[in-house]
mmCIF file with all atom_site columns, C-alpha atoms in Angstrom:
data_model
loop_
_atom_site.group_PDB
_atom_site.id
_atom_site.type_symbol
_atom_site.label_atom_id
_atom_site.label_alt_id
_atom_site.label_comp_id
_atom_site.label_asym_id
_atom_site.label_entity_id
_atom_site.label_seq_id
_atom_site.pdbx_PDB_ins_code
_atom_site.Cartn_x
_atom_site.Cartn_y
_atom_site.Cartn_z
_atom_site.occupancy
_atom_site.B_iso_or_equiv
_atom_site.pdbx_formal_charge
_atom_site.auth_seq_id
_atom_site.auth_comp_id
_atom_site.auth_asym_id
_atom_site.auth_atom_id
_atom_site.pdbx_PDB_model_num
ATOM 1   C CA . ASN C 1 1   ? -0.206 -0.052  0.101   1.00 0.00 ? 1   ASN C CA 1
ATOM 2   C CA . ASP C 1 2   ? 1.864  3.081   -1.186  1.00 0.00 ? 2   ASP C CA 1
ATOM 3   C CA . ASP C 1 3   ? -0.106 5.624   1.549   1.00 0.00 ? 3   ASP C CA 1
ATOM 4   C CA . ASP C 1 4   ? 1.892  3.185   4.169   1.00 0.00 ? 4   ASP C CA 1
ATOM 5   C CA . SER C 1 5   ? 5.258  3.859   2.373   1.00 0.00 ? 5   SER C CA 1
ATOM 6   C CA . ALA C 1 6   ? 5.709  0.000   2.368   1.00 0.00 ? 6   ALA C CA 1
ATOM 7   C CA . HIS C 1 7   ? 9.037  -0.765  0.786   1.00 0.00 ? 7   HIS C CA 1
ATOM 8   C CA . PHE C 1 8   ? 12.096 -2.953  1.289   1.00 0.00 ? 8   PHE C CA 1
ATOM 9   C CA . ASN C 1 9   ? 15.698 -1.643  1.657   1.00 0.00 ? 9   ASN C CA 1
ATOM 10  C CA . ARG C 1 10  ? 19.011 -3.019  1.827   1.00 0.00 ? 10  ARG C CA 1
ATOM 11  C CA . THR C 1 11  ? 22.795 -1.768  1.605   1.00 0.00 ? 11  THR C CA 1
ATOM 12  C CA . PRO C 1 12  ? 25.014 -4.567  0.088   1.00 0.00 ? 12  PRO C CA 1
ATOM 13  C CA . THR C 1 13  ? 28.077 -5.564  1.718   1.00 0.00 ? 13  THR C CA 1
ATOM 14  C CA . GLY C 1 14  ? 31.175 -7.725  0.795   1.00 0.00 ? 14  GLY C CA 1
ATOM 15  C CA . SER C 1 15  ? 32.187 -7.964  -2.432  1.00 0.00 ? 15  SER C CA 1
ATOM 16  C CA . TRP C 1 16  ? 30.180 -7.969  -5.743  1.00 0.00 ? 16  TRP C CA 1
ATOM 17  C CA . THR C 1 17  ? 30.375 -10.012 -8.768  1.00 0.00 ? 17  THR C CA 1
ATOM 18  C CA . SER C 1 18  ? 29.711 -7.407  -11.195 1.00 0.00 ? 18  SER C CA 1
ATOM 19  C CA . ARG C 1 19  ? 28.301 -3.901  -11.653 1.00 0.00 ? 19  ARG C CA 1
ATOM 20  C CA . THR C 1 20  ? 28.051 -4.059  -15.138 1.00 0.00 ? 20  THR C CA 1
ATOM 21  C CA . THR C 1 21  ? 26.003 -7.120  -15.637 1.00 0.00 ? 21  THR C CA 1
ATOM 22  C CA . PHE C 1 22  ? 22.773 -8.381  -13.672 1.00 0.00 ? 22  PHE C CA 1
ATOM 23  C CA . THR C 1 23  ? 19.408 -9.416  -13.772 1.00 0.00 ? 23  THR C CA 1
ATOM 24  C CA . PHE C 1 24  ? 16.170 -8.347  -11.683 1.00 0.00 ? 24  PHE C CA 1
ATOM 25  C CA . SER C 1 25  ? 13.052 -10.150 -11.957 1.00 0.00 ? 25  SER C CA 1
ATOM 26  C CA . CYS C 1 26  ? 9.763  -10.199 -10.438 1.00 0.00 ? 26  CYS C CA 1
ATOM 27  C CA . TRP C 1 27  ? 5.755  -10.724 -10.964 1.00 0.00 ? 27  TRP C CA 1
ATOM 28  C CA . ALA C 1 28  ? 3.798  -7.814  -10.213 1.00 0.00 ? 28  ALA C CA 1
ATOM 29  C CA . LYS C 1 29  ? 0.149  -6.708  -10.225 1.00 0.00 ? 29  LYS C CA 1
ATOM 30  C CA . ARG C 1 30  ? -0.567 -3.260  -10.234 1.00 0.00 ? 30  ARG C CA 1
ATOM 31  C CA . GLY C 1 31  ? -3.300 -1.330  -7.717  1.00 0.00 ? 31  GLY C CA 1
ATOM 32  C CA . ASN C 1 32  ? -3.139 2.078   -7.960  1.00 0.00 ? 32  ASN C CA 1
ATOM 33  C CA . LEU C 1 33  ? -2.582 3.126   -11.832 1.00 0.00 ? 33  LEU C CA 1
ATOM 34  C CA . SER C 1 34  ? -1.421 6.816   -11.191 1.00 0.00 ? 34  SER C CA 1
ATOM 35  C CA . GLY C 1 35  ? 2.121  8.135   -10.840 1.00 0.00 ? 35  GLY C CA 1
ATOM 36  C CA . TYR C 1 36  ? 5.149  6.612   -11.125 1.00 0.00 ? 36  TYR C CA 1
ATOM 37  C CA . PRO C 1 37  ? 5.392  3.623   -8.685  1.00 0.00 ? 37  PRO C CA 1
ATOM 38  C CA . VAL C 1 38  ? 8.665  2.042   -8.656  1.00 0.00 ? 38  VAL C CA 1
ATOM 39  C CA . LEU C 1 39  ? 9.416  -1.673  -8.542  1.00 0.00 ? 39  LEU C CA 1
ATOM 40  C CA . PHE C 1 40  ? 13.443 -1.482  -7.767  1.00 0.00 ? 40  PHE C CA 1
ATOM 41  C CA . SER C 1 41  ? 16.034 1.287   -7.452  1.00 0.00 ? 41  SER C CA 1
ATOM 42  C CA . ALA C 1 42  ? 19.602 1.426   -6.468  1.00 0.00 ? 42  ALA C CA 1
ATOM 43  C CA . GLY C 1 43  ? 21.495 4.518   -5.408  1.00 0.00 ? 43  GLY C CA 1
ATOM 44  C CA . SER C 1 44  ? 20.564 8.205   -5.066  1.00 0.00 ? 44  SER C CA 1
ATOM 45  C CA . SER C 1 45  ? 19.267 10.187  -7.778  1.00 0.00 ? 45  SER C CA 1
ATOM 46  C CA . THR C 1 46  ? 20.373 13.618  -6.668  1.00 0.00 ? 46  THR C CA 1
ATOM 47  C CA . ALA C 1 47  ? 24.119 12.362  -5.611  1.00 0.00 ? 47  ALA C CA 1
ATOM 48  C CA . SER C 1 48  ? 25.139 9.177   -7.400  1.00 0.00 ? 48  SER C CA 1
ATOM 49  C CA . SER C 1 49  ? 26.335 8.727   -11.245 1.00 0.00 ? 49  SER C CA 1
ATOM 50  C CA . GLY C 1 50  ? 25.008 5.314   -12.158 1.00 0.00 ? 50  GLY C CA 1
ATOM 51  C CA . TYR C 1 51  ? 21.359 5.677   -10.388 1.00 0.00 ? 51  TYR C CA 1
ATOM 52  C CA . LEU C 1 52  ? 18.895 2.982   -11.804 1.00 0.00 ? 52  LEU C CA 1
ATOM 53  C CA . GLN C 1 53  ? 15.251 3.052   -11.415 1.00 0.00 ? 53  GLN C CA 1
ATOM 54  C CA . LEU C 1 54  ? 12.800 0.757   -12.653 1.00 0.00 ? 54  LEU C CA 1
ATOM 55  C CA . SER C 1 55  ? 9.158  1.744   -12.554 1.00 0.00 ? 55  SER C CA 1
ATOM 56  C CA . PHE C 1 56  ? 5.827  2.193   -14.140 1.00 0.00 ? 56  PHE C CA 1
ATOM 57  C CA . GLU C 1 57  ? 5.650  5.642   -16.019 1.00 0.00 ? 57  GLU C CA 1
ATOM 58  C CA . ILE C 1 58  ? 1.797  5.697   -15.534 1.00 0.00 ? 58  ILE C CA 1
ATOM 59  C CA . ASP C 1 59  ? 0.946  3.022   -18.067 1.00 0.00 ? 59  ASP C CA 1
ATOM 60  C CA . ALA C 1 60  ? 4.323  2.608   -19.565 1.00 0.00 ? 60  ALA C CA 1
ATOM 61  C CA . LEU C 1 61  ? 7.206  0.524   -17.863 1.00 0.00 ? 61  LEU C CA 1
ATOM 62  C CA . SER C 1 62  ? 10.333 2.762   -17.572 1.00 0.00 ? 62  SER C CA 1
ATOM 63  C CA . VAL C 1 63  ? 14.062 2.465   -16.821 1.00 0.00 ? 63  VAL C CA 1
ATOM 64  C CA . PHE C 1 64  ? 15.819 5.534   -15.763 1.00 0.00 ? 64  PHE C CA 1
ATOM 65  C CA . ILE C 1 65  ? 19.646 5.634   -15.217 1.00 0.00 ? 65  ILE C CA 1
ATOM 66  C CA . ARG C 1 66  ? 21.541 8.622   -13.769 1.00 0.00 ? 66  ARG C CA 1
ATOM 67  C CA . HIS C 1 67  ? 25.072 9.028   -15.708 1.00 0.00 ? 67  HIS C CA 1
ATOM 68  C CA . GLY C 1 68  ? 27.977 11.821  -15.606 1.00 0.00 ? 68  GLY C CA 1
ATOM 69  C CA . GLY C 1 69  ? 26.719 13.419  -18.809 1.00 0.00 ? 69  GLY C CA 1
ATOM 70  C CA . GLY C 1 70  ? 23.076 13.186  -17.669 1.00 0.00 ? 70  GLY C CA 1
ATOM 71  C CA . THR C 1 71  ? 20.169 10.663  -17.944 1.00 0.00 ? 71  THR C CA 1
ATOM 72  C CA . TRP C 1 72  ? 19.403 7.581   -20.204 1.00 0.00 ? 72  TRP C CA 1
ATOM 73  C CA . VAL C 1 73  ? 15.588 6.824   -20.382 1.00 0.00 ? 73  VAL C CA 1
ATOM 74  C CA . PHE C 1 74  ? 14.205 3.523   -21.759 1.00 0.00 ? 74  PHE C CA 1
ATOM 75  C CA . SER C 1 75  ? 10.488 3.746   -21.833 1.00 0.00 ? 75  SER C CA 1
ATOM 76  C CA . THR C 1 76  ? 8.293  0.969   -23.319 1.00 0.00 ? 76  THR C CA 1
ATOM 77  C CA . ASN C 1 77  ? 5.889  1.700   -26.302 1.00 0.00 ? 77  ASN C CA 1
ATOM 78  C CA . ALA C 1 78  ? 3.591  -0.883  -24.673 1.00 0.00 ? 78  ALA C CA 1
ATOM 79  C CA . LEU C 1 79  ? 1.078  0.151   -22.029 1.00 0.00 ? 79  LEU C CA 1
ATOM 80  C CA . PHE C 1 80  ? 0.544  -1.875  -19.013 1.00 0.00 ? 80  PHE C CA 1
ATOM 81  C CA . ARG C 1 81  ? -2.704 -0.730  -17.396 1.00 0.00 ? 81  ARG C CA 1
ATOM 82  C CA . ASP C 1 82  ? -4.557 -3.872  -16.566 1.00 0.00 ? 82  ASP C CA 1
ATOM 83  C CA . PRO C 1 83  ? -5.270 -4.095  -12.579 1.00 0.00 ? 83  PRO C CA 1
ATOM 84  C CA . ALA C 1 84  ? -6.566 -7.596  -13.162 1.00 0.00 ? 84  ALA C CA 1
ATOM 85  C CA . SER C 1 85  ? -3.333 -9.180  -14.808 1.00 0.00 ? 85  SER C CA 1
ATOM 86  C CA . TRP C 1 86  ? 0.105  -9.986  -13.224 1.00 0.00 ? 86  TRP C CA 1
ATOM 87  C CA . TYR C 1 87  ? 3.072  -9.051  -15.486 1.00 0.00 ? 87  TYR C CA 1
ATOM 88  C CA . SER C 1 88  ? 6.486  -11.241 -15.350 1.00 0.00 ? 88  SER C CA 1
ATOM 89  C CA . ILE C 1 89  ? 9.069  -8.319  -15.480 1.00 0.00 ? 89  ILE C CA 1
ATOM 90  C CA . ILE C 1 90  ? 12.489 -9.199  -16.260 1.00 0.00 ? 90  ILE C CA 1
ATOM 91  C CA . LEU C 1 91  ? 15.253 -6.462  -16.558 1.00 0.00 ? 91  LEU C CA 1
ATOM 92  C CA . ALA C 1 92  ? 18.695 -7.949  -18.051 1.00 0.00 ? 92  ALA C CA 1
ATOM 93  C CA . VAL C 1 93  ? 21.358 -5.554  -18.030 1.00 0.00 ? 93  VAL C CA 1
ATOM 94  C CA . ASP C 1 94  ? 25.078 -6.018  -19.664 1.00 0.00 ? 94  ASP C CA 1
ATOM 95  C CA . SER C 1 95  ? 26.795 -2.906  -20.324 1.00 0.00 ? 95  SER C CA 1
ATOM 96  C CA . THR C 1 96  ? 30.117 -5.002  -21.611 1.00 0.00 ? 96  THR C CA 1
ATOM 97  C CA . ALA C 1 97  ? 28.114 -6.362  -24.537 1.00 0.00 ? 97  ALA C CA 1
ATOM 98  C CA . ALA C 1 98  ? 29.811 -5.030  -27.846 1.00 0.00 ? 98  ALA C CA 1
ATOM 99  C CA . THR C 1 99  ? 26.306 -4.226  -29.556 1.00 0.00 ? 99  THR C CA 1
ATOM 100 C CA . ALA C 1 100 ? 24.696 -1.142  -27.885 1.00 0.00 ? 100 ALA C CA 1
ATOM 101 C CA . ALA C 1 101 ? 21.160 -2.782  -28.247 1.00 0.00 ? 101 ALA C CA 1
ATOM 102 C CA . ASP C 1 102 ? 22.198 -5.877  -26.303 1.00 0.00 ? 102 ASP C CA 1
ATOM 103 C CA . ARG C 1 103 ? 23.086 -3.780  -23.118 1.00 0.00 ? 103 ARG C CA 1
ATOM 104 C CA . LEU C 1 104 ? 19.872 -3.270  -21.825 1.00 0.00 ? 104 LEU C CA 1
ATOM 105 C CA . LYS C 1 105 ? 16.550 -5.412  -22.495 1.00 0.00 ? 105 LYS C CA 1
ATOM 106 C CA . LEU C 1 106 ? 13.313 -5.552  -20.878 1.00 0.00 ? 106 LEU C CA 1
ATOM 107 C CA . TYR C 1 107 ? 11.081 -8.401  -20.890 1.00 0.00 ? 107 TYR C CA 1
ATOM 108 C CA . VAL C 1 108 ? 7.094  -8.546  -19.863 1.00 0.00 ? 108 VAL C CA 1
ATOM 109 C CA . ASN C 1 109 ? 5.499  -12.154 -19.939 1.00 0.00 ? 109 ASN C CA 1
ATOM 110 C CA . GLY C 1 110 ? 8.299  -13.291 -21.822 1.00 0.00 ? 110 GLY C CA 1
ATOM 111 C CA . VAL C 1 111 ? 8.233  -10.991 -24.700 1.00 0.00 ? 111 VAL C CA 1
ATOM 112 C CA . GLU C 1 112 ? 11.370 -8.466  -25.207 1.00 0.00 ? 112 GLU C CA 1
ATOM 113 C CA . GLN C 1 113 ? 9.876  -4.677  -25.200 1.00 0.00 ? 113 GLN C CA 1
ATOM 114 C CA . THR C 1 114 ? 10.802 -1.854  -27.590 1.00 0.00 ? 114 THR C CA 1
ATOM 115 C CA . PHE C 1 115 ? 11.276 1.691   -26.174 1.00 0.00 ? 115 PHE C CA 1
ATOM 116 C CA . THR C 1 116 ? 10.104 4.996   -27.546 1.00 0.00 ? 116 THR C CA 1
ATOM 117 C CA . SER C 1 117 ? 13.767 5.970   -27.558 1.00 0.00 ? 117 SER C CA 1
ATOM 118 C CA . SER C 1 118 ? 16.990 4.004   -27.218 1.00 0.00 ? 118 SER C CA 1
ATOM 119 C CA . PRO C 1 119 ? 19.777 5.820   -25.865 1.00 0.00 ? 119 PRO C CA 1
ATOM 120 C CA . THR C 1 120 ? 23.271 4.204   -25.995 1.00 0.00 ? 120 THR C CA 1
ATOM 121 C CA . ILE C 1 121 ? 24.655 2.937   -22.726 1.00 0.00 ? 121 ILE C CA 1
ATOM 122 C CA . THR C 1 122 ? 28.524 3.569   -22.429 1.00 0.00 ? 122 THR C CA 1
ATOM 123 C CA . GLN C 1 123 ? 30.365 0.231   -22.970 1.00 0.00 ? 123 GLN C CA 1
ATOM 124 C CA . ASN C 1 124 ? 31.423 -1.184  -19.906 1.00 0.00 ? 124 ASN C CA 1
ATOM 125 C CA . PHE C 1 125 ? 29.291 1.318   -17.531 1.00 0.00 ? 125 PHE C CA 1
ATOM 126 C CA . ASP C 1 126 ? 29.452 0.711   -13.842 1.00 0.00 ? 126 ASP C CA 1
ATOM 127 C CA . PHE C 1 127 ? 25.888 1.027   -12.446 1.00 0.00 ? 127 PHE C CA 1
ATOM 128 C CA . GLU C 1 128 ? 25.101 1.909   -8.666  1.00 0.00 ? 128 GLU C CA 1
ATOM 129 C CA . VAL C 1 129 ? 23.496 -1.652  -8.583  1.00 0.00 ? 129 VAL C CA 1
ATOM 130 C CA . ASN C 1 130 ? 25.345 -3.823  -6.796  1.00 0.00 ? 130 ASN C CA 1
ATOM 131 C CA . SER C 1 131 ? 27.571 -0.852  -4.998  1.00 0.00 ? 131 SER C CA 1
ATOM 132 C CA . THR C 1 132 ? 27.608 -0.298  -1.200  1.00 0.00 ? 132 THR C CA 1
ATOM 133 C CA . ILE C 1 133 ? 24.938 2.563   -1.525  1.00 0.00 ? 133 ILE C CA 1
ATOM 134 C CA . GLY C 1 134 ? 21.197 2.031   -0.686  1.00 0.00 ? 134 GLY C CA 1
ATOM 135 C CA . HIS C 1 135 ? 18.862 -0.593  -2.714  1.00 0.00 ? 135 HIS C CA 1
ATOM 136 C CA . LEU C 1 136 ? 15.252 -0.245  -2.468  1.00 0.00 ? 136 LEU C CA 1
ATOM 137 C CA . ILE C 1 137 ? 12.396 -2.622  -3.633  1.00 0.00 ? 137 ILE C CA 1
ATOM 138 C CA . GLY C 1 138 ? 9.105  -0.975  -3.924  1.00 0.00 ? 138 GLY C CA 1
ATOM 139 C CA . ALA C 1 139 ? 10.476 2.546   -3.684  1.00 0.00 ? 139 ALA C CA 1
ATOM 140 C CA . GLY C 1 140 ? 12.880 5.251   -5.376  1.00 0.00 ? 140 GLY C CA 1
ATOM 141 C CA . LYS C 1 141 ? 14.488 8.194   -4.604  1.00 0.00 ? 141 LYS C CA 1
ATOM 142 C CA . ASN C 1 142 ? 13.802 11.900  -5.654  1.00 0.00 ? 142 ASN C CA 1
ATOM 143 C CA . SER C 1 143 ? 16.109 14.778  -6.580  1.00 0.00 ? 143 SER C CA 1
ATOM 144 C CA . GLY C 1 144 ? 16.534 15.559  -3.098  1.00 0.00 ? 144 GLY C CA 1
ATOM 145 C CA . GLY C 1 145 ? 17.638 12.171  -2.119  1.00 0.00 ? 145 GLY C CA 1
ATOM 146 C CA . THR C 1 146 ? 14.161 11.322  -0.363  1.00 0.00 ? 146 THR C CA 1
ATOM 147 C CA . THR C 1 147 ? 12.533 7.880   -0.482  1.00 0.00 ? 147 THR C CA 1
ATOM 148 C CA . THR C 1 148 ? 9.602  8.049   -2.614  1.00 0.00 ? 148 THR C CA 1
ATOM 149 C CA . SER C 1 149 ? 7.271  6.701   -5.366  1.00 0.00 ? 149 SER C CA 1
ATOM 150 C CA . PHE C 1 150 ? 6.106  3.871   -3.303  1.00 0.00 ? 150 PHE C CA 1
ATOM 151 C CA . TYR C 1 151 ? 4.786  1.002   -5.298  1.00 0.00 ? 151 TYR C CA 1
ATOM 152 C CA . ASP C 1 152 ? 1.017  0.183   -4.849  1.00 0.00 ? 152 ASP C CA 1
ATOM 153 C CA . GLY C 1 153 ? -0.109 -3.393  -5.782  1.00 0.00 ? 153 GLY C CA 1
ATOM 154 C CA . TYR C 1 154 ? 1.220  -6.782  -5.165  1.00 0.00 ? 154 TYR C CA 1
ATOM 155 C CA . LEU C 1 155 ? 4.712  -8.436  -5.642  1.00 0.00 ? 155 LEU C CA 1
ATOM 156 C CA . ALA C 1 156 ? 5.718  -12.052 -5.798  1.00 0.00 ? 156 ALA C CA 1
ATOM 157 C CA . GLU C 1 157 ? 9.014  -14.223 -6.857  1.00 0.00 ? 157 GLU C CA 1
ATOM 158 C CA . ILE C 1 158 ? 11.633 -11.150 -6.782  1.00 0.00 ? 158 ILE C CA 1
ATOM 159 C CA . GLN C 1 159 ? 14.985 -12.415 -7.905  1.00 0.00 ? 159 GLN C CA 1
ATOM 160 C CA . PHE C 1 160 ? 18.281 -10.842 -8.401  1.00 0.00 ? 160 PHE C CA 1
ATOM 161 C CA . VAL C 1 161 ? 21.118 -12.353 -10.264 1.00 0.00 ? 161 VAL C CA 1
ATOM 162 C CA . ASP C 1 162 ? 24.536 -10.972 -9.853  1.00 0.00 ? 162 ASP C CA 1
ATOM 163 C CA . GLY C 1 163 ? 26.853 -11.190 -12.922 1.00 0.00 ? 163 GLY C CA 1
ATOM 164 C CA . GLN C 1 164 ? 24.472 -12.486 -15.671 1.00 0.00 ? 164 GLN C CA 1
ATOM 165 C CA . ALA C 1 165 ? 22.035 -11.055 -18.257 1.00 0.00 ? 165 ALA C CA 1
ATOM 166 C CA . LEU C 1 166 ? 19.538 -13.849 -18.268 1.00 0.00 ? 166 LEU C CA 1
ATOM 167 C CA . SER C 1 167 ? 16.808 -14.669 -21.156 1.00 0.00 ? 167 SER C CA 1
ATOM 168 C CA . PRO C 1 168 ? 13.118 -14.993 -20.029 1.00 0.00 ? 168 PRO C CA 1
ATOM 169 C CA . THR C 1 169 ? 13.373 -18.697 -20.607 1.00 0.00 ? 169 THR C CA 1
ATOM 170 C CA . ASP C 1 170 ? 15.834 -19.174 -17.629 1.00 0.00 ? 170 ASP C CA 1
ATOM 171 C CA . LEU C 1 171 ? 12.911 -17.807 -15.352 1.00 0.00 ? 171 LEU C CA 1
ATOM 172 C CA . GLY C 1 172 ? 9.637  -18.630 -17.301 1.00 0.00 ? 172 GLY C CA 1
ATOM 173 C CA . LYS C 1 173 ? 8.058  -20.635 -19.951 1.00 0.00 ? 173 LYS C CA 1
ATOM 174 C CA . TYR C 1 174 ? 4.721  -20.670 -21.980 1.00 0.00 ? 174 TYR C CA 1
ATOM 175 C CA . ASN C 1 175 ? 2.232  -23.239 -20.893 1.00 0.00 ? 175 ASN C CA 1
ATOM 176 C CA . ASP C 1 176 ? 0.169  -25.356 -23.620 1.00 0.00 ? 176 ASP C CA 1
ATOM 177 C CA . ASP C 1 177 ? -2.541 -22.659 -23.462 1.00 0.00 ? 177 ASP C CA 1
ATOM 178 C CA . GLY C 1 178 ? 0.182  -19.853 -24.544 1.00 0.00 ? 178 GLY C CA 1
ATOM 179 C CA . VAL C 1 179 ? 0.127  -18.367 -20.996 1.00 0.00 ? 179 VAL C CA 1
ATOM 180 C CA . TRP C 1 180 ? 3.468  -17.408 -19.359 1.00 0.00 ? 180 TRP C CA 1
ATOM 181 C CA . MET C 1 181 ? 4.391  -18.967 -16.306 1.00 0.00 ? 181 MET C CA 1
ATOM 182 C CA . PRO C 1 182 ? 7.349  -18.779 -13.741 1.00 0.00 ? 182 PRO C CA 1
ATOM 183 C CA . ILE C 1 183 ? 9.939  -21.961 -13.518 1.00 0.00 ? 183 ILE C CA 1
ATOM 184 C CA . GLN C 1 184 ? 12.065 -22.655 -10.946 1.00 0.00 ? 184 GLN C CA 1
ATOM 185 C CA . TYR C 1 185 ? 15.437 -20.807 -11.620 1.00 0.00 ? 185 TYR C CA 1
ATOM 186 C CA . GLN C 1 186 ? 18.468 -23.213 -11.969 1.00 0.00 ? 186 GLN C CA 1
ATOM 187 C CA . GLY C 1 187 ? 21.435 -21.221 -12.126 1.00 0.00 ? 187 GLY C CA 1
ATOM 188 C CA . THR C 1 188 ? 23.769 -19.094 -9.461  1.00 0.00 ? 188 THR C CA 1
ATOM 189 C CA . TYR C 1 189 ? 22.870 -15.750 -7.948  1.00 0.00 ? 189 TYR C CA 1
ATOM 190 C CA . GLY C 1 190 ? 26.378 -14.323 -7.663  1.00 0.00 ? 190 GLY C CA 1
ATOM 191 C CA . ASN C 1 191 ? 27.917 -12.697 -4.636  1.00 0.00 ? 191 ASN C CA 1
ATOM 192 C CA . ARG C 1 192 ? 24.825 -10.165 -4.142  1.00 0.00 ? 192 ARG C CA 1
ATOM 193 C CA . GLY C 1 193 ? 21.953 -12.243 -5.647  1.00 0.00 ? 193 GLY C CA 1
ATOM 194 C CA . PHE C 1 194 ? 19.138 -12.750 -3.894  1.00 0.00 ? 194 PHE C CA 1
ATOM 195 C CA . HIS C 1 195 ? 15.552 -14.611 -4.002  1.00 0.00 ? 195 HIS C CA 1
ATOM 196 C CA . LEU C 1 196 ? 12.462 -13.182 -2.133  1.00 0.00 ? 196 LEU C CA 1
ATOM 197 C CA . ASP C 1 197 ? 9.826  -15.971 -2.563  1.00 0.00 ? 197 ASP C CA 1
ATOM 198 C CA . PHE C 1 198 ? 8.005  -14.837 0.720   1.00 0.00 ? 198 PHE C CA 1
ATOM 199 C CA . ALA C 1 199 ? 7.573  -18.241 2.029   1.00 0.00 ? 199 ALA C CA 1
ATOM 200 C CA . ASP C 1 200 ? 8.090  -17.366 5.726   1.00 0.00 ? 200 ASP C CA 1
ATOM 201 C CA . GLY C 1 201 ? 5.487  -15.188 6.835   1.00 0.00 ? 201 GLY C CA 1
ATOM 202 C CA . ASN C 1 202 ? 7.601  -14.274 10.054  1.00 0.00 ? 202 ASN C CA 1
ATOM 203 C CA . ASP C 1 203 ? 10.599 -13.207 7.944   1.00 0.00 ? 203 ASP C CA 1
ATOM 204 C CA . ILE C 1 204 ? 9.187  -11.668 4.611   1.00 0.00 ? 204 ILE C CA 1
ATOM 205 C CA . GLY C 1 205 ? 12.389 -10.109 3.694   1.00 0.00 ? 205 GLY C CA 1
ATOM 206 C CA . ASN C 1 206 ? 14.424 -13.369 3.847   1.00 0.00 ? 206 ASN C CA 1
ATOM 207 C CA . ASP C 1 207 ? 16.569 -14.072 0.924   1.00 0.00 ? 207 ASP C CA 1
ATOM 208 C CA . ALA C 1 208 ? 15.716 -17.920 0.132   1.00 0.00 ? 208 ALA C CA 1
ATOM 209 C CA . GLU C 1 209 ? 18.893 -18.764 -1.555  1.00 0.00 ? 209 GLU C CA 1
ATOM 210 C CA . GLY C 1 210 ? 21.487 -17.094 0.680   1.00 0.00 ? 210 GLY C CA 1
ATOM 211 C CA . SER C 1 211 ? 22.054 -14.407 3.274   1.00 0.00 ? 211 SER C CA 1
ATOM 212 C CA . ASN C 1 212 ? 21.235 -11.347 1.363   1.00 0.00 ? 212 ASN C CA 1
ATOM 213 C CA . ASN C 1 213 ? 18.254 -10.336 3.344   1.00 0.00 ? 213 ASN C CA 1
ATOM 214 C CA . TRP C 1 214 ? 16.137 -7.222  2.919   1.00 0.00 ? 214 TRP C CA 1
ATOM 215 C CA . THR C 1 215 ? 14.768 -4.891  5.944   1.00 0.00 ? 215 THR C CA 1
ATOM 216 C CA . VAL C 1 216 ? 11.008 -4.678  5.668   1.00 0.00 ? 216 VAL C CA 1
ATOM 217 C CA . ASN C 1 217 ? 9.518  -1.196  6.245   1.00 0.00 ? 217 ASN C CA 1
ATOM 218 C CA . ASN C 1 218 ? 5.530  -1.010  7.068   1.00 0.00 ? 218 ASN C CA 1
ATOM 219 C CA . LEU C 1 219 ? 4.649  -4.562  5.759   1.00 0.00 ? 219 LEU C CA 1
ATOM 220 C CA . THR C 1 220 ? 3.295  -7.129  7.659   1.00 0.00 ? 220 THR C CA 1
ATOM 221 C CA . ALA C 1 221 ? 2.197  -10.948 7.113   1.00 0.00 ? 221 ALA C CA 1
ATOM 222 C CA . THR C 1 222 ? -0.128 -13.093 8.779   1.00 0.00 ? 222 THR C CA 1
ATOM 223 C CA . GLY C 1 223 ? 2.925  -15.313 10.208  1.00 0.00 ? 223 GLY C CA 1
ATOM 224 C CA . GLY C 1 224 ? 4.086  -18.870 9.774   1.00 0.00 ? 224 GLY C CA 1
ATOM 225 C CA . ALA C 1 225 ? 4.310  -20.740 6.288   1.00 0.00 ? 225 ALA C CA 1
ATOM 226 C CA . VAL C 1 226 ? 2.862  -19.134 3.456   1.00 0.00 ? 226 VAL C CA 1
ATOM 227 C CA . ASN C 1 227 ? 1.194  -21.874 1.102   1.00 0.00 ? 227 ASN C CA 1
ATOM 228 C CA . TYR C 1 228 ? 2.122  -20.710 -2.368  1.00 0.00 ? 228 TYR C CA 1
ATOM 229 C CA . ILE C 1 229 ? 3.027  -22.893 -5.580  1.00 0.00 ? 229 ILE C CA 1
#
């Protein structure tokens, strides 16, 4: 509930696998369709070159990246404004790729998205993602560095893979009816990767694949084991 300022936060520690290559994945169902609700962000939009934010831009999905010379903005041509639908959202980034078009890819329900404009990410660019600056799920930072733009809706099966730009088939597949479904990820997560499966209602910030746990802010669960598929 965005009115509760509900979100997760974490400041990574230890060594990273990569700051050029990573994948963020989640399943999202929208509630409030207004504003710019953020799914995932890293850094501070006022202070850090390399701040990254994945958010809905009212109806479109948008990836906003701050760099030394300004900003790169990738906004989808497709619109996502059905509050009854679950969306599989996969952001795969690899700034080391030789071809500029391969440095950032965004998939929704297994389909690669096209953008209203496609700025060129500098090759080998280091993002704030995986740095030791604050990361947020369900919120972003405004130009003053304040936590804001809280997500309103449902989130499930949040995964982050440090050091790999995954393809959609690593995380999902189409069933016999042509519906995109989640599958069990079989790969590794890297040093700072994590998997929030929300299976433990007493500890919903728990990393199911390791120890990269998240701090929970203004969120509660019923407690105990959650029945899920």
